[in-house]
Amino acid sequence: MVVGPVLVLLIIIAYFLYILHYAYKLYFAKLEPLTISEKKIILNNFPVYKKLSNRQKQKFEYRILRFRKDKQFVFNGLIPRQEDMALLLSANATMLTLGLKNYRIPAIERIIIYPDQYFSLINRQDHIGEYNPGLKTLVVSAHHVKQGFKIPNDNKNLGVHEFAHALSFNAIIESSSEARYFKKYIAKINLLFDDKIFIQKLASSDYFRAYGRTNEHEFFAVLAENYVETPEQFQKEFPELYLLMGKILKFDFHQPIANS
């Protein structure tokens, strides 16, 4: 008669040990450093990496490893070099959060990657990327993610765009001082977006693509793309917006060493 309770106790202990083991692997186990080939991928696809100080590079590399380990990457379809795609996406997220203390983006738990444009069951439309806050899932087309790196200054980077959406939502669900700071300056950007004179200025300029005027959420995502890819031109043409983006991301892509 004692076997039942003992067995239950053993199962509970085994489950508890499993949770401890998983938590250790996830948060405390030593991360293997980036390989030479992985560093080369980062160097070739992220121009800002060359501008970083040695300390910032170490920080960048560690956060890439942490993000890649923490998130679930789901590949749907035939996608070559899946490890490289996971690395590129992890670096995309890390690049946007390099100036932030809270860089893990808990609003993302999984990243689903399709080979190319895919049909979204959520809104019954073809997509190349989307972020679903309810499912904490980011979905992208591998082909279009790669395209975002081919021309480093065309202000079109799918990875940056979708991670920017996730960062905005992350600030909503978090209560940290950094999240409150993020929301404070997003609100200032939204005020500009609601200003008719400012919108006319945007429309008369060809610097930001028209898709950014769809709504305030797309506006911020497009701003993030320009902020990352052409910071010098951004600062010159829209200094007020550039300053606000710097306040939000706490990182200057034009002069990153100043953030050391």
XYZ file of N, CA and C in Angstrom:
780
model
N 0.818 -1.221 0.000
C 0.000 0.000 0.000
C 0.848 1.266 0.000
N 2.132 1.131 0.342
C 3.008 2.284 0.411
C 3.576 2.642 -0.962
N 3.488 1.677 -1.896
C 4.100 1.871 -3.217
C 3.514 3.076 -3.942
N 2.182 3.248 -3.851
C 1.524 4.342 -4.561
C 2.069 5.700 -4.185
N 2.015 6.092 -2.898
C 2.527 7.402 -2.482
C 4.007 7.587 -2.784
N 4.794 6.525 -2.611
C 6.228 6.604 -2.890
C 6.460 6.885 -4.373
N 5.699 6.187 -5.220
C 5.825 6.380 -6.657
C 5.460 7.802 -7.058
N 4.380 8.308 -6.462
C 3.961 9.680 -6.753
C 5.044 10.665 -6.334
N 5.621 10.431 -5.138
C 6.681 11.300 -4.636
C 7.895 11.286 -5.567
N 8.260 10.077 -6.047
C 9.393 9.955 -6.962
C 9.136 10.706 -8.273
N 7.897 10.612 -8.754
C 7.534 11.322 -9.990
C 7.651 12.827 -9.802
N 7.181 13.317 -8.640
C 7.247 14.752 -8.342
C 8.697 15.215 -8.256
N 9.531 14.404 -7.578
C 10.949 14.750 -7.445
C 11.628 14.754 -8.811
N 11.307 13.735 -9.637
C 11.903 13.647 -10.966
C 11.510 14.842 -11.820
N 10.251 15.244 -11.730
C 9.777 16.395 -12.501
C 10.470 17.669 -12.022
N 10.616 17.805 -10.700
C 11.269 18.974 -10.132
C 12.731 19.056 -10.592
N 13.422 17.902 -10.598
C 14.811 17.861 -11.053
C 14.917 18.202 -12.540
N 13.923 17.750 -13.317
C 13.901 18.064 -14.743
C 13.780 19.571 -14.962
N 12.896 20.215 -14.190
C 12.707 21.663 -14.302
C 13.996 22.399 -13.931
N 14.652 21.931 -12.876
C 15.909 22.539 -12.464
C 16.976 22.391 -13.542
N 17.030 21.188 -14.129
C 18.007 20.920 -15.182
C 17.742 21.803 -16.401
N 16.467 21.935 -16.765
C 16.102 22.757 -17.919
C 16.436 24.227 -17.658
N 16.113 24.695 -16.438
C 16.398 26.089 -16.085
C 17.894 26.361 -16.089
N 18.664 25.396 -15.621
C 20.119 25.556 -15.613
C 20.646 25.671 -17.039
N 20.172 24.776 -17.908
C 20.621 24.801 -19.301
C 20.232 26.104 -19.981
N 19.045 26.602 -19.609
C 18.519 27.787 -20.275
C 19.190 29.066 -19.800
N 19.450 29.146 -18.484
C 19.902 30.418 -17.937
C 21.326 30.432 -17.378
N 21.852 29.271 -17.016
C 23.136 29.284 -16.334
C 24.246 28.529 -17.067
N 23.881 27.605 -17.925
C 24.906 26.847 -18.637
C 25.734 27.782 -19.512
N 27.000 27.506 -19.620
C 27.898 28.339 -20.387
C 27.519 28.301 -21.863
N 27.468 29.485 -22.466
C 27.150 29.585 -23.886
C 28.422 29.408 -24.705
N 28.340 28.578 -25.718
C 29.481 28.410 -26.611
C 29.660 29.691 -27.429
N 30.870 30.206 -27.526
C 31.077 31.462 -28.272
C 30.773 31.297 -29.757
N 30.550 32.417 -30.416
C 30.320 32.389 -31.854
C 31.554 31.821 -32.558
N 31.307 31.040 -33.589
C 32.416 30.489 -34.366
C 32.973 31.580 -35.293
N 34.110 31.306 -35.889
C 34.713 32.260 -36.829
C 33.774 32.532 -37.999
N 33.130 31.465 -38.513
C 32.211 31.637 -39.646
C 30.977 32.443 -39.231
N 30.509 32.258 -37.988
C 29.355 33.022 -37.510
C 29.722 34.496 -37.339
N 30.917 34.759 -36.836
C 31.367 36.150 -36.703
C 31.484 36.815 -38.075
N 31.889 36.026 -39.064
C 32.003 36.555 -40.417
C 30.634 36.947 -40.959
N 29.606 36.135 -40.659
C 28.234 36.451 -41.084
C 27.784 37.762 -40.451
N 28.068 37.929 -39.171
C 27.707 39.169 -38.474
C 28.440 40.354 -39.100
N 29.717 40.187 -39.350
C 30.538 41.254 -39.911
C 30.049 41.675 -41.294
N 29.630 40.693 -42.099
C 29.205 40.969 -43.473
C 27.804 41.561 -43.572
N 26.986 41.328 -42.569
C 25.583 41.738 -42.657
C 25.173 42.870 -41.717
N 26.037 43.206 -40.781
C 25.694 44.252 -39.813
C 26.810 45.296 -39.779
N 26.713 46.325 -40.630
C 27.756 47.346 -40.716
C 28.080 48.005 -39.378
N 27.076 48.116 -38.506
C 27.303 48.768 -37.219
C 28.310 47.998 -36.369
N 28.436 46.696 -36.594
C 29.350 45.865 -35.812
C 30.784 46.378 -35.916
N 31.154 46.865 -37.107
C 32.523 47.357 -37.323
C 32.799 48.626 -36.523
N 31.744 49.365 -36.201
C 31.902 50.631 -35.492
C 31.973 50.454 -33.979
N 31.650 49.285 -33.485
C 31.565 49.067 -32.046
C 32.938 48.980 -31.400
N 32.988 49.373 -30.141
C 34.200 49.162 -29.361
C 34.316 47.668 -29.057
N 35.462 47.235 -28.577
C 35.646 45.820 -28.236
C 34.655 45.378 -27.171
N 34.398 46.244 -26.205
C 33.437 45.899 -25.157
C 32.032 45.746 -25.729
N 31.674 46.653 -26.629
C 30.350 46.569 -27.245
C 30.223 45.320 -28.112
N 31.302 44.956 -28.803
C 31.270 43.742 -29.618
C 31.043 42.507 -28.764
N 31.707 42.448 -27.622
C 31.515 41.327 -26.708
C 30.066 41.268 -26.212
N 29.533 42.435 -25.911
C 28.140 42.540 -25.462
C 27.186 42.080 -26.559
N 27.444 42.533 -27.778
C 26.629 42.168 -28.932
C 26.639 40.652 -29.134
N 27.815 40.068 -29.109
C 27.952 38.633 -29.355
C 27.275 37.811 -28.259
N 27.453 38.214 -27.010
C 26.822 37.475 -25.914
C 25.302 37.522 -26.034
N 24.771 38.691 -26.337
C 23.314 38.828 -26.413
C 22.738 38.050 -27.600
N 23.482 37.959 -28.681
C 23.053 37.127 -29.811
C 22.915 35.684 -29.354
N 23.930 35.186 -28.666
C 23.927 33.809 -28.182
C 22.776 33.574 -27.211
N 22.554 34.539 -26.327
C 21.483 34.414 -25.330
C 20.110 34.376 -26.004
N 19.909 35.279 -26.952
C 18.625 35.340 -27.641
C 18.380 34.049 -28.422
N 19.378 33.602 -29.140
C 19.231 32.387 -29.955
C 18.920 31.177 -29.089
N 19.476 31.134 -27.896
C 19.243 30.009 -26.998
C 17.862 30.075 -26.340
N 17.421 31.301 -26.036
C 16.154 31.475 -25.312
C 14.913 31.256 -26.172
N 15.009 31.566 -27.467
C 13.823 31.530 -28.321
C 13.711 30.209 -29.083
N 12.489 29.883 -29.431
C 12.226 28.683 -30.238
C 12.129 29.097 -31.706
N 12.968 28.512 -32.531
C 12.953 28.787 -33.967
C 12.290 27.607 -34.678
N 11.218 27.913 -35.410
C 10.442 26.879 -36.098
C 10.553 27.121 -37.601
N 11.094 26.159 -38.321
C 11.266 26.291 -39.772
C 10.196 25.481 -40.498
N 9.402 26.171 -41.310
C 8.345 25.529 -42.088
C 8.740 25.506 -43.562
N 9.003 24.321 -44.092
C 9.397 24.225 -45.492
C 10.889 24.039 -45.636
N 11.336 23.971 -46.875
C 12.750 23.745 -47.169
C 13.513 25.062 -47.109
N 14.273 25.229 -46.070
C 15.057 26.448 -45.864
C 16.508 26.038 -45.634
N 17.384 26.325 -46.592
C 18.794 25.954 -46.430
C 19.474 26.783 -45.348
N 20.505 26.216 -44.757
C 21.329 26.910 -43.755
C 20.468 27.545 -42.661
N 19.678 26.714 -42.015
C 18.776 27.199 -40.978
C 19.525 27.858 -39.818
N 20.695 27.336 -39.493
C 21.480 27.907 -38.394
C 21.862 29.356 -38.696
N 22.177 29.626 -39.968
C 22.536 30.994 -40.357
C 21.338 31.930 -40.227
N 20.153 31.434 -40.582
C 18.956 32.261 -40.480
C 18.639 32.570 -39.019
N 18.774 31.580 -38.136
C 18.556 31.816 -36.710
C 19.556 32.837 -36.175
N 20.782 32.771 -36.677
C 21.813 33.722 -36.264
C 21.468 35.139 -36.730
N 21.064 35.277 -37.992
C 20.724 36.596 -38.534
C 19.563 37.229 -37.768
N 18.542 36.436 -37.476
C 17.385 36.961 -36.767
C 17.746 37.313 -35.322
N 18.562 36.495 -34.691
C 19.000 36.795 -33.324
C 19.817 38.087 -33.303
N 20.653 38.266 -34.317
C 21.460 39.481 -34.411
C 20.585 40.703 -34.692
N 19.537 40.512 -35.492
C 18.576 41.587 -35.759
C 17.969 42.100 -34.459
N 17.483 41.175 -33.645
C 16.866 41.538 -32.369
C 17.884 42.188 -31.444
N 19.084 41.625 -31.411
C 20.137 42.147 -30.537
C 20.549 43.549 -30.940
N 20.631 43.802 -32.236
C 21.024 45.116 -32.731
C 20.066 46.192 -32.229
N 18.768 45.896 -32.258
C 17.776 46.876 -31.821
C 17.789 47.097 -30.311
N 18.236 46.114 -29.560
C 18.186 46.202 -28.096
C 19.560 46.405 -27.470
N 20.559 46.724 -28.284
C 21.927 46.814 -27.773
C 22.084 47.907 -26.717
N 21.277 48.948 -26.810
C 21.366 50.024 -25.825
C 20.475 49.828 -24.608
N 19.660 48.788 -24.631
C 18.703 48.554 -23.558
C 19.236 47.561 -22.527
N 18.803 47.724 -21.284
C 19.164 46.762 -20.246
C 18.353 45.481 -20.421
N 17.046 45.643 -20.669
C 16.163 44.490 -20.843
C 16.113 44.129 -22.324
N 16.935 43.174 -22.702
C 17.132 42.880 -24.122
C 16.510 41.558 -24.577
N 15.887 40.806 -23.686
C 15.445 39.457 -24.054
C 14.095 39.414 -24.772
N 13.361 40.506 -24.759
C 12.059 40.619 -25.433
C 11.154 39.428 -25.081
N 10.665 39.361 -23.857
C 9.766 38.263 -23.470
C 8.469 38.215 -24.265
N 8.141 39.296 -24.980
C 6.940 39.298 -25.827
C 7.113 38.401 -27.043
N 8.314 37.861 -27.223
C 8.570 36.873 -28.278
C 9.008 35.565 -27.619
N 8.286 34.509 -27.903
C 8.687 33.190 -27.421
C 9.163 32.305 -28.564
N 8.583 32.500 -29.728
C 8.974 31.672 -30.875
C 9.025 32.516 -32.150
N 9.845 32.056 -33.067
C 9.984 32.705 -34.365
C 9.775 31.648 -35.437
N 8.766 31.854 -36.265
C 8.444 30.911 -37.333
C 8.980 31.454 -38.648
N 9.714 30.623 -39.362
C 10.344 31.049 -40.605
C 9.831 30.212 -41.771
N 9.309 30.888 -42.796
C 8.888 30.247 -44.037
C 9.945 30.517 -45.108
N 10.017 29.692 -46.132
C 11.010 29.930 -47.196
C 10.799 31.255 -47.914
N 9.530 31.608 -48.140
C 9.211 32.809 -48.916
C 7.878 33.353 -48.417
N 7.224 34.153 -49.228
C 5.915 34.684 -48.878
C 4.978 33.546 -48.492
N 4.155 33.764 -47.482
C 3.290 32.702 -46.963
C 1.870 33.242 -46.776
N 0.927 32.330 -46.638
C -0.468 32.705 -46.433
C -0.770 32.674 -44.944
N -1.168 33.812 -44.397
C -1.475 33.916 -42.975
C -2.899 33.460 -42.690
N -3.034 32.508 -41.780
C -4.357 32.017 -41.397
C -5.084 32.997 -40.490
N -4.350 33.970 -39.957
C -4.944 34.927 -39.021
C -5.827 35.927 -39.762
N -5.288 36.549 -40.800
C -6.088 37.544 -41.535
C -6.355 37.154 -42.986
N -6.027 35.884 -43.316
C -6.332 35.323 -44.634
C -5.701 36.127 -45.769
N -4.444 36.497 -45.581
C -3.726 37.257 -46.603
C -2.310 36.725 -46.736
N -1.697 37.027 -47.894
C -0.288 36.693 -48.077
C 0.569 37.692 -47.311
N 1.631 37.171 -46.703
C 2.509 38.018 -45.902
C 3.967 37.663 -46.154
N 4.838 38.630 -45.811
C 6.268 38.325 -45.770
C 6.773 38.405 -44.326
N 5.943 38.935 -43.437
C 6.311 39.007 -42.038
C 5.177 39.557 -41.196
N 5.105 39.141 -39.946
C 4.090 39.658 -39.029
C 4.476 39.307 -37.597
N 3.897 40.054 -36.673
C 4.103 39.758 -35.258
C 2.750 39.554 -34.615
N 2.582 38.435 -33.898
C 1.325 38.121 -33.224
C 1.543 38.232 -31.719
N 1.074 39.325 -31.096
C 1.308 39.514 -29.662
C 0.593 38.484 -28.785
N -0.594 38.049 -29.224
C -1.329 37.062 -28.436
C -0.593 35.745 -28.322
N 0.033 35.314 -29.410
C 0.772 34.054 -29.422
C 2.262 34.256 -29.115
N 2.666 35.524 -28.927
C 4.071 35.852 -28.685
C 4.955 35.233 -29.770
N 4.492 35.399 -31.001
C 5.148 34.752 -32.136
C 5.456 35.765 -33.237
N 6.667 35.688 -33.730
C 7.090 36.498 -34.864
C 7.244 35.568 -36.056
N 6.700 35.960 -37.210
C 6.726 35.120 -38.408
C 7.386 35.899 -39.540
N 8.320 35.258 -40.249
C 9.010 35.948 -41.338
C 9.260 35.014 -42.517
N 9.471 35.628 -43.663
C 9.920 34.926 -44.865
C 11.446 34.959 -44.898
N 12.082 33.799 -44.987
C 13.541 33.734 -45.023
C 14.089 34.514 -46.217
N 13.418 34.386 -47.351
C 13.871 35.079 -48.560
C 13.903 36.588 -48.341
N 12.880 37.135 -47.725
C 12.801 38.576 -47.538
C 13.696 39.058 -46.401
N 13.940 38.198 -45.422
C 14.919 38.552 -44.388
C 16.293 38.730 -45.028
N 16.661 37.794 -45.896
C 17.963 37.876 -46.589
C 18.031 39.110 -47.481
N 16.921 39.429 -48.143
C 16.892 40.614 -49.005
C 17.190 41.886 -48.212
N 16.768 41.888 -46.968
C 16.987 43.055 -46.118
C 18.447 43.369 -45.883
N 19.306 42.370 -46.092
C 20.737 42.574 -45.868
C 21.510 42.825 -47.158
N 20.894 42.554 -48.299
C 21.610 42.695 -49.572
C 21.994 44.132 -49.860
N 21.074 45.052 -49.585
C 21.367 46.477 -49.760
C 21.277 47.114 -48.371
N 22.393 47.408 -47.744
C 22.401 47.824 -46.342
C 21.875 49.228 -46.078
N 21.609 50.002 -47.144
C 21.167 51.390 -46.928
C 19.903 51.752 -47.721
N 19.057 50.747 -48.008
C 17.816 51.039 -48.733
C 16.632 51.218 -47.782
N 16.896 51.160 -46.481
C 15.866 51.357 -45.449
C 14.740 50.329 -45.534
N 15.088 49.142 -45.973
C 14.128 48.032 -46.001
C 14.786 46.819 -45.366
N 14.369 46.503 -44.155
C 14.936 45.382 -43.427
C 13.809 44.703 -42.653
N 13.347 43.575 -43.175
C 12.187 42.901 -42.600
C 12.411 42.523 -41.144
N 13.615 42.027 -40.838
C 13.897 41.628 -39.465
C 13.762 42.794 -38.502
N 14.364 43.920 -38.838
C 14.264 45.114 -38.001
C 12.804 45.543 -37.864
N 12.086 45.524 -38.964
C 10.685 45.972 -38.967
C 9.826 45.154 -38.003
N 9.916 43.830 -38.094
C 9.061 42.991 -37.260
C 9.498 42.993 -35.797
N 10.798 43.034 -35.555
C 11.262 43.105 -34.168
C 10.886 44.435 -33.531
N 10.811 45.494 -34.334
C 10.374 46.789 -33.812
C 8.928 46.703 -33.324
N 8.089 45.999 -34.065
C 6.700 45.782 -33.616
C 6.685 45.059 -32.270
N 7.502 44.021 -32.166
C 7.541 43.235 -30.922
C 8.048 44.075 -29.754
N 9.037 44.926 -30.008
C 9.568 45.786 -28.951
C 8.500 46.752 -28.437
N 7.710 47.297 -29.352
C 6.631 48.225 -28.958
C 5.637 47.528 -28.037
N 5.241 46.316 -28.424
C 4.287 45.579 -27.590
C 4.925 45.176 -26.271
N 6.192 44.829 -26.311
C 6.893 44.419 -25.097
C 6.875 45.537 -24.057
N 7.023 46.770 -24.523
C 6.995 47.916 -23.613
C 5.627 48.078 -22.962
N 4.574 47.652 -23.669
C 3.209 47.760 -23.135
C 2.996 46.775 -21.994
N 3.496 45.552 -22.156
C 3.216 44.511 -21.156
C 4.192 44.526 -19.980
N 5.317 45.239 -20.122
C 6.280 45.286 -19.026
C 6.051 46.531 -18.169
N 6.487 46.456 -16.913
C 6.274 47.574 -15.990
C 7.586 48.170 -15.493
N 8.694 47.817 -16.125
C 9.996 48.325 -15.699
C 10.119 49.810 -16.021
N 11.093 50.463 -15.378
C 11.327 51.887 -15.645
C 11.746 52.089 -17.099
N 12.479 51.127 -17.638
C 12.902 51.220 -19.033
C 11.699 51.140 -19.973
N 10.744 50.291 -19.649
C 9.531 50.171 -20.466
C 8.711 51.453 -20.398
N 8.627 52.046 -19.227
C 7.892 53.312 -19.084
C 8.571 54.422 -19.886
N 9.881 54.433 -19.870
C 10.664 55.402 -20.633
C 10.414 55.210 -22.124
N 10.409 53.966 -22.562
C 10.143 53.601 -23.952
C 8.781 54.150 -24.375
N 7.761 53.889 -23.554
C 6.395 54.331 -23.875
C 6.281 55.860 -23.892
N 7.031 56.505 -23.014
C 6.991 57.969 -22.948
C 7.401 58.584 -24.282
N 8.467 58.074 -24.872
C 8.963 58.654 -26.113
C 8.235 58.123 -27.348
N 7.662 56.945 -27.255
C 6.768 56.470 -28.318
C 5.568 57.407 -28.413
N 5.068 57.828 -27.239
C 3.925 58.741 -27.210
C 4.269 60.064 -27.890
N 5.499 60.531 -27.724
C 5.934 61.771 -28.373
C 5.982 61.602 -29.900
N 6.441 60.421 -30.332
C 6.452 60.131 -31.773
C 5.023 60.078 -32.311
N 4.121 59.484 -31.536
C 2.723 59.387 -31.967
C 2.074 60.768 -32.082
N 2.480 61.687 -31.214
C 1.963 63.060 -31.308
C 2.389 63.706 -32.623
N 3.625 63.465 -33.008
C 4.092 63.975 -34.299
C 3.312 63.339 -35.443
N 3.065 62.034 -35.304
C 2.332 61.310 -36.349
C 0.920 61.871 -36.519
N 0.344 62.381 -35.443
C -1.012 62.937 -35.496
C -1.035 64.407 -35.929
N 0.146 64.984 -36.098
C 0.229 66.386 -36.506
C 0.153 66.494 -38.033
N -0.840 67.196 -38.532
C -1.072 67.278 -39.980
C 0.095 67.926 -40.721
N 0.671 68.959 -40.112
C 1.793 69.645 -40.761
C 2.996 68.703 -40.871
N 3.212 67.950 -39.813
C 4.332 67.010 -39.834
C 4.104 65.913 -40.872
N 2.886 65.419 -40.957
C 2.560 64.377 -41.940
C 2.747 64.903 -43.365
N 2.417 66.169 -43.575
C 2.646 66.782 -44.889
C 4.136 66.829 -45.214
N 4.936 67.109 -44.199
C 6.390 67.134 -44.382
C 6.895 65.734 -44.745
N 6.333 64.726 -44.068
C 6.697 63.337 -44.373
C 6.324 62.994 -45.807
N 5.118 63.385 -46.200
C 4.621 63.055 -47.537
C 5.444 63.730 -48.628
N 5.958 64.932 -48.337
C 6.729 65.663 -49.340
C 8.175 65.163 -49.425
N 8.578 64.357 -48.451
C 9.924 63.790 -48.463
C 9.851 62.347 -48.947
N 10.860 61.914 -49.674
C 10.880 60.526 -50.121
C 11.811 59.685 -49.251
N 12.189 60.235 -48.098
C 13.127 59.518 -47.229
C 12.473 58.309 -46.558
N 11.287 58.508 -45.971
C 10.551 57.395 -45.373
C 9.565 56.838 -46.388
N 9.512 55.533 -46.500
C 8.566 54.959 -47.462
C 7.130 55.159 -46.988
N 6.232 55.250 -47.960
C 4.834 55.612 -47.696
C 4.144 54.647 -46.741
N 4.586 53.385 -46.709
C 3.948 52.386 -45.841
C 3.980 52.817 -44.372
N 4.957 53.628 -44.017
C 5.055 54.091 -42.643
C 3.907 54.986 -42.224
N 3.183 55.538 -43.189
C 2.054 56.407 -42.860
C 0.746 55.635 -42.721
N 0.826 54.298 -42.759
C -0.377 53.461 -42.610
C -1.024 53.680 -41.254
N -0.239 53.606 -40.200
C -0.703 53.847 -38.833
C 0.527 54.066 -37.955
N 0.314 54.409 -36.698
C 1.434 54.742 -35.813
C 2.341 53.543 -35.543
N 1.774 52.335 -35.586
C 2.591 51.143 -35.338
C 3.564 50.900 -36.498
N 3.041 51.020 -37.725
C 3.907 50.843 -38.886
C 4.902 51.997 -38.996
N 4.485 53.169 -38.530
C 5.373 54.321 -38.562
C 6.629 54.055 -37.724
N 6.433 53.554 -36.507
C 7.582 53.274 -35.651
C 8.479 52.193 -36.262
N 7.877 51.154 -36.836
C 8.660 50.076 -37.438
C 9.492 50.580 -38.615
N 8.914 51.474 -39.420
C 9.653 52.054 -40.548
C 10.750 52.987 -40.035
N 10.456 53.749 -38.992
C 11.476 54.604 -38.390
C 12.677 53.776 -37.937
N 12.392 52.620 -37.351
C 13.472 51.749 -36.866
C 14.361 51.291 -38.018
N 13.753 50.959 -39.154
C 14.533 50.538 -40.318
C 15.482 51.652 -40.767
N 14.954 52.873 -40.868
C 15.779 54.006 -41.299
C 16.832 54.353 -40.260
N 16.459 54.261 -39.008
C 17.380 54.594 -37.915
C 18.593 53.672 -37.926
N 18.362 52.409 -38.260
C 19.442 51.421 -38.296
C 20.281 51.544 -39.563
N 19.618 51.725 -40.709
C 20.328 51.624 -41.983
C 20.957 52.926 -42.474
N 20.291 54.059 -42.251
C 20.856 55.336 -42.731
C 20.791 56.397 -41.629
N 21.469 56.165 -40.523
C 21.365 57.091 -39.386
C 21.841 58.513 -39.674
N 22.885 58.644 -40.487
C 23.411 59.984 -40.775
C 22.386 60.819 -41.541
N 21.763 60.223 -42.551
C 20.754 60.937 -43.331
C 19.511 61.215 -42.482
N 19.135 60.252 -41.662
C 17.986 60.410 -40.761
C 18.204 61.624 -39.867
N 19.372 61.686 -39.245
C 19.684 62.783 -38.329
C 19.658 64.130 -39.037
N 20.096 64.147 -40.280
C 20.152 65.384 -41.056
C 18.763 65.851 -41.481
N 17.905 64.920 -41.931
C 16.611 65.308 -42.491
C 15.508 65.455 -41.448
N 15.548 64.603 -40.411
C 14.506 64.652 -39.377
C 15.162 64.573 -37.999
N 15.877 65.633 -37.592
C 16.628 65.597 -36.333
C 15.765 65.354 -35.093
N 14.543 65.902 -35.088
C 13.669 65.722 -33.932
C 13.281 64.252 -33.772
N 12.919 63.626 -34.878
C 12.569 62.201 -34.847
C 13.777 61.348 -34.476
N 14.920 61.721 -35.010
C 16.144 60.963 -34.734
C 16.464 60.993 -33.236
N 16.299 62.149 -32.638
C 16.539 62.298 -31.204
C 15.597 61.419 -30.395
N 14.324 61.377 -30.793
C 13.342 60.557 -30.088
C 13.666 59.065 -30.210
N 14.094 58.644 -31.401
C 14.467 57.242 -31.581
C 15.679 56.888 -30.718
N 16.601 57.837 -30.590
C 17.754 57.619 -29.731
C 17.355 57.493 -28.273
N 16.357 58.265 -27.865
C 15.860 58.177 -26.491
C 15.218 56.818 -26.236
N 14.514 56.305 -27.246
C 13.815 55.030 -27.098
C 14.781 53.852 -27.061
N 15.675 53.798 -28.029
C 16.579 52.651 -28.156
C 17.877 52.830 -27.372
N 18.139 54.050 -26.924
C 19.340 54.354 -26.128
C 20.621 53.929 -26.839
N 20.612 54.112 -28.142
C 21.772 53.730 -28.944
C 21.792 54.587 -30.198
N 22.970 55.121 -30.525
C 23.120 55.971 -31.705
C 23.836 55.173 -32.787
N 23.130 54.802 -33.832
C 23.719 53.990 -34.894
C 24.696 54.785 -35.761
N 24.633 56.110 -35.657
C 25.564 56.949 -36.401
C 26.919 57.006 -35.684
N 26.878 57.143 -34.362
C 28.102 57.216 -33.573
C 27.983 56.282 -32.360
N 28.032 54.973 -32.584
C 27.801 54.022 -31.495
C 28.841 54.050 -30.385
N 30.072 54.456 -30.694
C 31.117 54.479 -29.673
C 30.769 55.452 -28.565
N 29.998 56.488 -28.915
C 29.593 57.477 -27.908
C 28.705 56.845 -26.849
N 28.118 55.689 -27.156
C 27.252 55.014 -26.183
C 28.044 54.101 -25.245
N 29.350 53.985 -25.439
C 30.159 53.063 -24.640
C 30.061 53.417 -23.161
